[in-house]
Short mmCIF file of C-alpha atoms in Angstrom, two decimals:
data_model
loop_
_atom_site.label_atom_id
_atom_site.label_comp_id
_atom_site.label_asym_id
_atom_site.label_seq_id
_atom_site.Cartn_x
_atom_site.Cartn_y
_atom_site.Cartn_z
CA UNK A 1 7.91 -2.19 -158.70
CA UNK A 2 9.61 -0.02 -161.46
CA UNK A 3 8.84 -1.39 -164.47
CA UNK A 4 8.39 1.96 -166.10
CA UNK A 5 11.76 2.42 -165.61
CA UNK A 6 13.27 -0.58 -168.11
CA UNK A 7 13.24 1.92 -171.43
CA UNK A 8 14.38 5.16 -169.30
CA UNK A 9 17.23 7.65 -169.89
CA UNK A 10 18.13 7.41 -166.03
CA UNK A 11 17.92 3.78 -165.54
CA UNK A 12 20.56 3.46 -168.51
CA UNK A 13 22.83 5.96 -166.59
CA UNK A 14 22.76 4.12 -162.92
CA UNK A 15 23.42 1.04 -165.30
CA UNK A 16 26.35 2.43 -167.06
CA UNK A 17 27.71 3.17 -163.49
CA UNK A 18 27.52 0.34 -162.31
CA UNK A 19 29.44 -0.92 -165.35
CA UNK A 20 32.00 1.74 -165.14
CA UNK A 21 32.77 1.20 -161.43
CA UNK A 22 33.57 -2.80 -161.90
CA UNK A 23 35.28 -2.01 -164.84
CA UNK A 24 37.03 -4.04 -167.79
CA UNK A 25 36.84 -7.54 -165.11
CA UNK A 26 32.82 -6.61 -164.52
CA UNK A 27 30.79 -8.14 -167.33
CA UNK A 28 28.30 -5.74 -169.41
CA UNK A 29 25.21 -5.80 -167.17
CA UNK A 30 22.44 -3.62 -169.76
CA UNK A 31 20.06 -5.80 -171.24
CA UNK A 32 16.38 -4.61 -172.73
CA UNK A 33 14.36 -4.14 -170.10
CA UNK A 34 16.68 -5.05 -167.50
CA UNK A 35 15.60 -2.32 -164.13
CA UNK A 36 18.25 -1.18 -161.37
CA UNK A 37 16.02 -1.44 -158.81
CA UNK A 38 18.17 -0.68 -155.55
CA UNK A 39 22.00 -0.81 -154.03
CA UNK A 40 23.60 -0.64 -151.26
CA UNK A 41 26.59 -2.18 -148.66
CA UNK A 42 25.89 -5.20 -147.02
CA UNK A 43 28.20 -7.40 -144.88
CA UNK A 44 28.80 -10.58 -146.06
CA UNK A 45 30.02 -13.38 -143.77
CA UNK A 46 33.03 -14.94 -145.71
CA UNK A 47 35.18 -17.59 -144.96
CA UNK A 48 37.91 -15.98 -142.52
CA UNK A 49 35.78 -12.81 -141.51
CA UNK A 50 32.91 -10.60 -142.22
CA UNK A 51 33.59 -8.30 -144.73
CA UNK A 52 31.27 -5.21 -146.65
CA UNK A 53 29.99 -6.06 -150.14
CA UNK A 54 28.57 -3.29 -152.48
CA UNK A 55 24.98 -5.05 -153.48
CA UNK A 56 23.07 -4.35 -156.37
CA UNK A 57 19.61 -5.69 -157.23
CA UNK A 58 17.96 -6.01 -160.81
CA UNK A 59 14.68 -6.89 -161.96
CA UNK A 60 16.14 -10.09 -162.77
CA UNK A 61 19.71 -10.57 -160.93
CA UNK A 62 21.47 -9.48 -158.00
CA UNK A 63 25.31 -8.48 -158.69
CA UNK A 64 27.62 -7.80 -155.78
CA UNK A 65 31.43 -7.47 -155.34
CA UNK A 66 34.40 -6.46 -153.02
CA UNK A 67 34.72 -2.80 -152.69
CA UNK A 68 38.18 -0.72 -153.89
CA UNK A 69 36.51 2.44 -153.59
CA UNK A 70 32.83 3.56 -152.36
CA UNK A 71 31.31 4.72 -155.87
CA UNK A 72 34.03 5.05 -157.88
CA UNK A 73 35.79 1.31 -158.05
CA UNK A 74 34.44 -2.54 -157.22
CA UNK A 75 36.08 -5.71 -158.47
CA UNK A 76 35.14 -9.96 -158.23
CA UNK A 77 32.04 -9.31 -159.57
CA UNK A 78 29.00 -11.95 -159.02
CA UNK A 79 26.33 -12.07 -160.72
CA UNK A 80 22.97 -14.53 -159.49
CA UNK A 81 19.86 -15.06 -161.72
CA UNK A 82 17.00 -14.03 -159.02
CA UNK A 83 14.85 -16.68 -160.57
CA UNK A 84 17.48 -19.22 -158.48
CA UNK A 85 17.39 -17.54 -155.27
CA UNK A 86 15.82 -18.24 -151.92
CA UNK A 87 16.04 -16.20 -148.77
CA UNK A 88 15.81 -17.30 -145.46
CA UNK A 89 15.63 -15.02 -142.39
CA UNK A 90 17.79 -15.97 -139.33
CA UNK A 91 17.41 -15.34 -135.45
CA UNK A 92 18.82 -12.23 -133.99
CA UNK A 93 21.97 -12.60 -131.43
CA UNK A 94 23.91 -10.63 -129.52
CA UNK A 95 26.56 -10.39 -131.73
CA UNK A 96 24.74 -11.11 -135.25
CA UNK A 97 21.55 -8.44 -136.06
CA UNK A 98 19.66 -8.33 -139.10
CA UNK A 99 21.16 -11.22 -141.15
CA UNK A 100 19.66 -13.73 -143.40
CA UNK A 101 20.90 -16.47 -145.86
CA UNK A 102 20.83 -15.97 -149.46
CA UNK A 103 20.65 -19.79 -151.20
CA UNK A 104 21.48 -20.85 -154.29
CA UNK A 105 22.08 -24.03 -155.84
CA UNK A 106 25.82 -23.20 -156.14
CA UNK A 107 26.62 -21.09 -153.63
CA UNK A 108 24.42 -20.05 -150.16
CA UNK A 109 26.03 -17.29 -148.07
CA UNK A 110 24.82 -15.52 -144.77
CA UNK A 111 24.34 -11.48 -145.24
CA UNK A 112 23.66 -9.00 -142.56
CA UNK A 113 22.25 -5.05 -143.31
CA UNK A 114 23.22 -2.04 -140.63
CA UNK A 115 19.35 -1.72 -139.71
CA UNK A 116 16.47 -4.15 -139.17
CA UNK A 117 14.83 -1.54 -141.91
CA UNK A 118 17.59 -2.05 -144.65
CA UNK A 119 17.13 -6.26 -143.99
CA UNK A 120 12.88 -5.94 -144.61
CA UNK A 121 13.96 -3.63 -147.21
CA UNK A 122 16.42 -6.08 -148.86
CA UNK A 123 14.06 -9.12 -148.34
CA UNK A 124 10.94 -7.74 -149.51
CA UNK A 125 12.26 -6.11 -152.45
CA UNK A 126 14.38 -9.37 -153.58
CA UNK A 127 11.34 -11.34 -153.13
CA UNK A 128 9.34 -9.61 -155.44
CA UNK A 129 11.58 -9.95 -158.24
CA UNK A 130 11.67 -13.35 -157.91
CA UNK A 131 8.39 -14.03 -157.17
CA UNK A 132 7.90 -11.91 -160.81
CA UNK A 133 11.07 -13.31 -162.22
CA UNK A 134 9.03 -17.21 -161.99
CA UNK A 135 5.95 -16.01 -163.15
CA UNK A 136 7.79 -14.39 -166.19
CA UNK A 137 9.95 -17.83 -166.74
CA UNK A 138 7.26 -20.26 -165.06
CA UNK A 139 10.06 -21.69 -163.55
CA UNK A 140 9.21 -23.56 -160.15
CA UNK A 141 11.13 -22.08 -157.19
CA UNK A 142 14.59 -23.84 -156.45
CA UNK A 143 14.15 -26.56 -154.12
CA UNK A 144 18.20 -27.53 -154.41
CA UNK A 145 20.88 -25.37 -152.15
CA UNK A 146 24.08 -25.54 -151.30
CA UNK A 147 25.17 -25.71 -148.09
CA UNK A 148 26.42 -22.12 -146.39
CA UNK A 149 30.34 -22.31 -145.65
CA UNK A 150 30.75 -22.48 -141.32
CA UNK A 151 33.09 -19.35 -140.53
CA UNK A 152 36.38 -20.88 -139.67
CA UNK A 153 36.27 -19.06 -136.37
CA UNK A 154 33.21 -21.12 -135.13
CA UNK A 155 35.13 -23.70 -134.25
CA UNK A 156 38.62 -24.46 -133.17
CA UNK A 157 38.36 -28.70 -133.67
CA UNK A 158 37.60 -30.68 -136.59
CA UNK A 159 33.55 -30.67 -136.66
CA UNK A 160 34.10 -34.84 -137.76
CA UNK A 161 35.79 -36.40 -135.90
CA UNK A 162 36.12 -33.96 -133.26
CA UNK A 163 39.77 -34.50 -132.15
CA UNK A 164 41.69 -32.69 -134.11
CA UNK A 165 42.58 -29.00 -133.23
CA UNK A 166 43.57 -26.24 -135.69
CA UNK A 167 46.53 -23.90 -135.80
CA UNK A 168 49.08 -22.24 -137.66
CA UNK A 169 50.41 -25.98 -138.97
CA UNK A 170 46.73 -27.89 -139.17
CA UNK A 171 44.71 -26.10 -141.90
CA UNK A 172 41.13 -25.94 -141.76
CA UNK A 173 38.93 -27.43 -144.74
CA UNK A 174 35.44 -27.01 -145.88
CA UNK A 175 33.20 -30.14 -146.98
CA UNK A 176 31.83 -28.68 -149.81
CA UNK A 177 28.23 -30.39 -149.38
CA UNK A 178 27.39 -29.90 -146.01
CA UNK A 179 29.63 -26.57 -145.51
CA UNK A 180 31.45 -28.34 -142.00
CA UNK A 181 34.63 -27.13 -140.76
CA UNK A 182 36.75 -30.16 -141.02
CA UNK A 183 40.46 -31.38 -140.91
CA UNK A 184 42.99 -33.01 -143.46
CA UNK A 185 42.20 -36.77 -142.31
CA UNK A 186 38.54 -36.49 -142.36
CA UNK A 187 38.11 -34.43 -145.91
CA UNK A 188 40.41 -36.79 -147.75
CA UNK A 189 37.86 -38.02 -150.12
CA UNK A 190 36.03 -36.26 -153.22
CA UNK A 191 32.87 -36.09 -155.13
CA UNK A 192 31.70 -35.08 -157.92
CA UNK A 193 28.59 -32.17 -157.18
CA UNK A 194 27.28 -31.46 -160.95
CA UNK A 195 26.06 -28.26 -159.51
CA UNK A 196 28.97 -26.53 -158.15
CA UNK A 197 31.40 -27.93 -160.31
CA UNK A 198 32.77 -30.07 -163.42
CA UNK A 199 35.36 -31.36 -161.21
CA UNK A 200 35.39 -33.55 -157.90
CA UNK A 201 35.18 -31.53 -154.72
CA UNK A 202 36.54 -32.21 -151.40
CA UNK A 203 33.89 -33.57 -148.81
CA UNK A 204 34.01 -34.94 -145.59
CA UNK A 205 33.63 -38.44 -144.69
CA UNK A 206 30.38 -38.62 -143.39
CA UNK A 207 28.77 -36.94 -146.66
CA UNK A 208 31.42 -38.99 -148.74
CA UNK A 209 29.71 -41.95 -147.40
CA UNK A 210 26.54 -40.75 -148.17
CA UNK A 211 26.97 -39.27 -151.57
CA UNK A 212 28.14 -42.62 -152.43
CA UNK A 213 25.39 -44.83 -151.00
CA UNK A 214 23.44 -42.93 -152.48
CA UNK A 215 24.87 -43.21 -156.42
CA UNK A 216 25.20 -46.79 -155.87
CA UNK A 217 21.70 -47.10 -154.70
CA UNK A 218 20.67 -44.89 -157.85
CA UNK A 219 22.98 -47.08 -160.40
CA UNK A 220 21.26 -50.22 -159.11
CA UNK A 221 17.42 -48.59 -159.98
CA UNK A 222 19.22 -47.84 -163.43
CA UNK A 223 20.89 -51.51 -164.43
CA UNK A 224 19.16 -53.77 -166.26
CA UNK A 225 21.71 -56.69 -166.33
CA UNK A 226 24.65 -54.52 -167.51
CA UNK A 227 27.62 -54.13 -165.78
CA UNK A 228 27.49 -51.39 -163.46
CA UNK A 229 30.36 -48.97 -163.07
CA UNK A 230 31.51 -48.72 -159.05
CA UNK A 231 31.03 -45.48 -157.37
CA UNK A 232 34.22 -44.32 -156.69
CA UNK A 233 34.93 -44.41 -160.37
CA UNK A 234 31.31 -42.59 -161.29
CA UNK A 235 31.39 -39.70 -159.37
CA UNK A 236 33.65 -40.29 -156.55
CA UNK A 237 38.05 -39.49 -156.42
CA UNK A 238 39.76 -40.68 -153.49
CA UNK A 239 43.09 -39.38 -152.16
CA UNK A 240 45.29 -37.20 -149.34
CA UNK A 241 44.34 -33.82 -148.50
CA UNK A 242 46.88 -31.96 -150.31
CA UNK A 243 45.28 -28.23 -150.83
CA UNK A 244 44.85 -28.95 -154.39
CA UNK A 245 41.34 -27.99 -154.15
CA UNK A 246 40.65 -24.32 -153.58
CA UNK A 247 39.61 -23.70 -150.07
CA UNK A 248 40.68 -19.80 -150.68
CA UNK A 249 37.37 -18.41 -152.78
CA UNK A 250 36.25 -16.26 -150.10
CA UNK A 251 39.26 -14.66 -148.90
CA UNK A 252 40.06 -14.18 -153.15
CA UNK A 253 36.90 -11.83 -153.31
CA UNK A 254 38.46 -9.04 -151.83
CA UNK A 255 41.79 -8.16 -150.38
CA UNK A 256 42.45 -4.99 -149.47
CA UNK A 257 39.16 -3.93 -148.87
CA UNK A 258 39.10 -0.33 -148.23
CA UNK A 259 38.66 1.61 -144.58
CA UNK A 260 35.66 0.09 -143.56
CA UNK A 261 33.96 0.77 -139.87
CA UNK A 262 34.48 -2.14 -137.41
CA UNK A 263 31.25 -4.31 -137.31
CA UNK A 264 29.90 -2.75 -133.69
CA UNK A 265 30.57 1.25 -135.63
CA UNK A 266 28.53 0.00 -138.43
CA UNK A 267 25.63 -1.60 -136.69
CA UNK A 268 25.84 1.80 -134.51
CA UNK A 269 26.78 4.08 -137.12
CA UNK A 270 22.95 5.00 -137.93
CA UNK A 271 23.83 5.64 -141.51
CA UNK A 272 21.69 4.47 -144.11
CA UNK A 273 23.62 2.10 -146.38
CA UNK A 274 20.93 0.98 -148.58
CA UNK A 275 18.66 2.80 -151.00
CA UNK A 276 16.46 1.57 -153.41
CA UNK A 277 14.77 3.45 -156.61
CA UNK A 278 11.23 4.81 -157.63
#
């Protein structure tokens, strides 16, 4: 690692550039001892479509956002605390290569890198920082993740009940704890998730019926002859589908993301899109 680089003139710099690129909606990212460590463009698999992300990793967070222009301007920054991350490696396909899941406890997405290089890269290094990010805490690794979001182009039918086909008049909906593409009728109900929100999120029946089972179950342990409060009233909010939920987050990151290679260019491109410092 880089250590030796926390107190140095040129860490401070590639810090301040960062800052400068994401500009007055970035927040300030230099902290004592805080180490750029590496950057680079990675495509992240949002809600509609795959789109590049400009990723950069600290000693102690990773930060990404949409890109406006390469090096100069980035906006919707994100910023993770490394010592809540877990990566998981997924199976190559024809049509995916070199992606793996980054899970959190509020947010899991799936990122690919234009080489199987850049992905060990990428995984290695963010696994050392968190492996030294828990030592330095003595925090236990997170054990607690949400659920990736399905692409809505994986399926065309309601992933419930499995009747229901989408189209330009029958929106597609994401249950927010298991990540299912799902329609109107069967995402009805919500929940309240203490970890990805303060409000009640939309999920779909079958985790509905679970979520509550499972806070009656827990309210029972907890009673001791007082009157217990029902479910749906405790974390639970019942009513129609009507969008007022955002089911947009994704697609909010970054519109009008600049001219970007097609995902078979920038697999093939042979361009290095990573780099990482010593």
């Amino acid at each position: 690692m880089v250590d030796y680089l926390a107190n140095t003139e040129i860490n401070s710099q590639r810090i301040a550039a960062v800052e400068s690129c994401f500009g007055a909606s970035g927040q300030p990212l230099a902290l004592p001892g805080r180490v750029l460590l590496g950057e680079g463009v990675l495509t992240k698999e949002c809600r509609k479509k795959a789109k590049p992300r400009i990723f950069f990793l600290f000693n102690d967070i990773l930060v990404y956002g949409s890109i406006v222009l390469n090096k100069r301007k980035y906006r919707s920054q994100h910023i993770i605390p490394l010592e809540e991350v877990t990566l998981e490696p997924l199976p190559e396909t024809l049509q995916a290569k070199n992606r793996w899941l980054i899970k959190t406890a509020k947010k899991s997405f799936v990122v690919s890198a234009a080489s199987t290089t850049e992905r060990q890269e990428w995984i290695s290094h963010i696994e050392e920082c968190v492996r030294r990010q828990l030592l330095a805490t003595g925090r236990q690794p997170s054990t607690e993740h949400a659920a990736p979001w399905i692409p809505d182009k994986a399926t065309d039918i309601c992933m419930r009940c499995t009747q229901t086909r989408f189209s330009a008049l029958t929106r597609r909906h994401h249950c927010r704890k298991c990540g299912f593409v799902v329609c109107a009728e069967c995402s009805r109900e919500r929940f309240l998730l203490p970890r990805l929100s303060p409000k009640p999120l939309r999920v779909c029946s079958l985790c509905y019926r679970e979520l509550a089972t499972q806070k009656r179950e827990e309210e029972e342990e907890q009673s001791v002859g007082s009157p217990r409060q029902p479910a749906y009233l405790a974390g639970a909010v019942c009513g129609a589908s009507s969008g007022d939920d955002d089911d947009s987050d994704e697609d909010k990151e970054g519109s009008g993301d600049g001219d970007w290679p097609s995902r078979v260019e920038f697999y093939a491109s042979g361009v290095s899109w990573s780099s990482f410092h010593s």
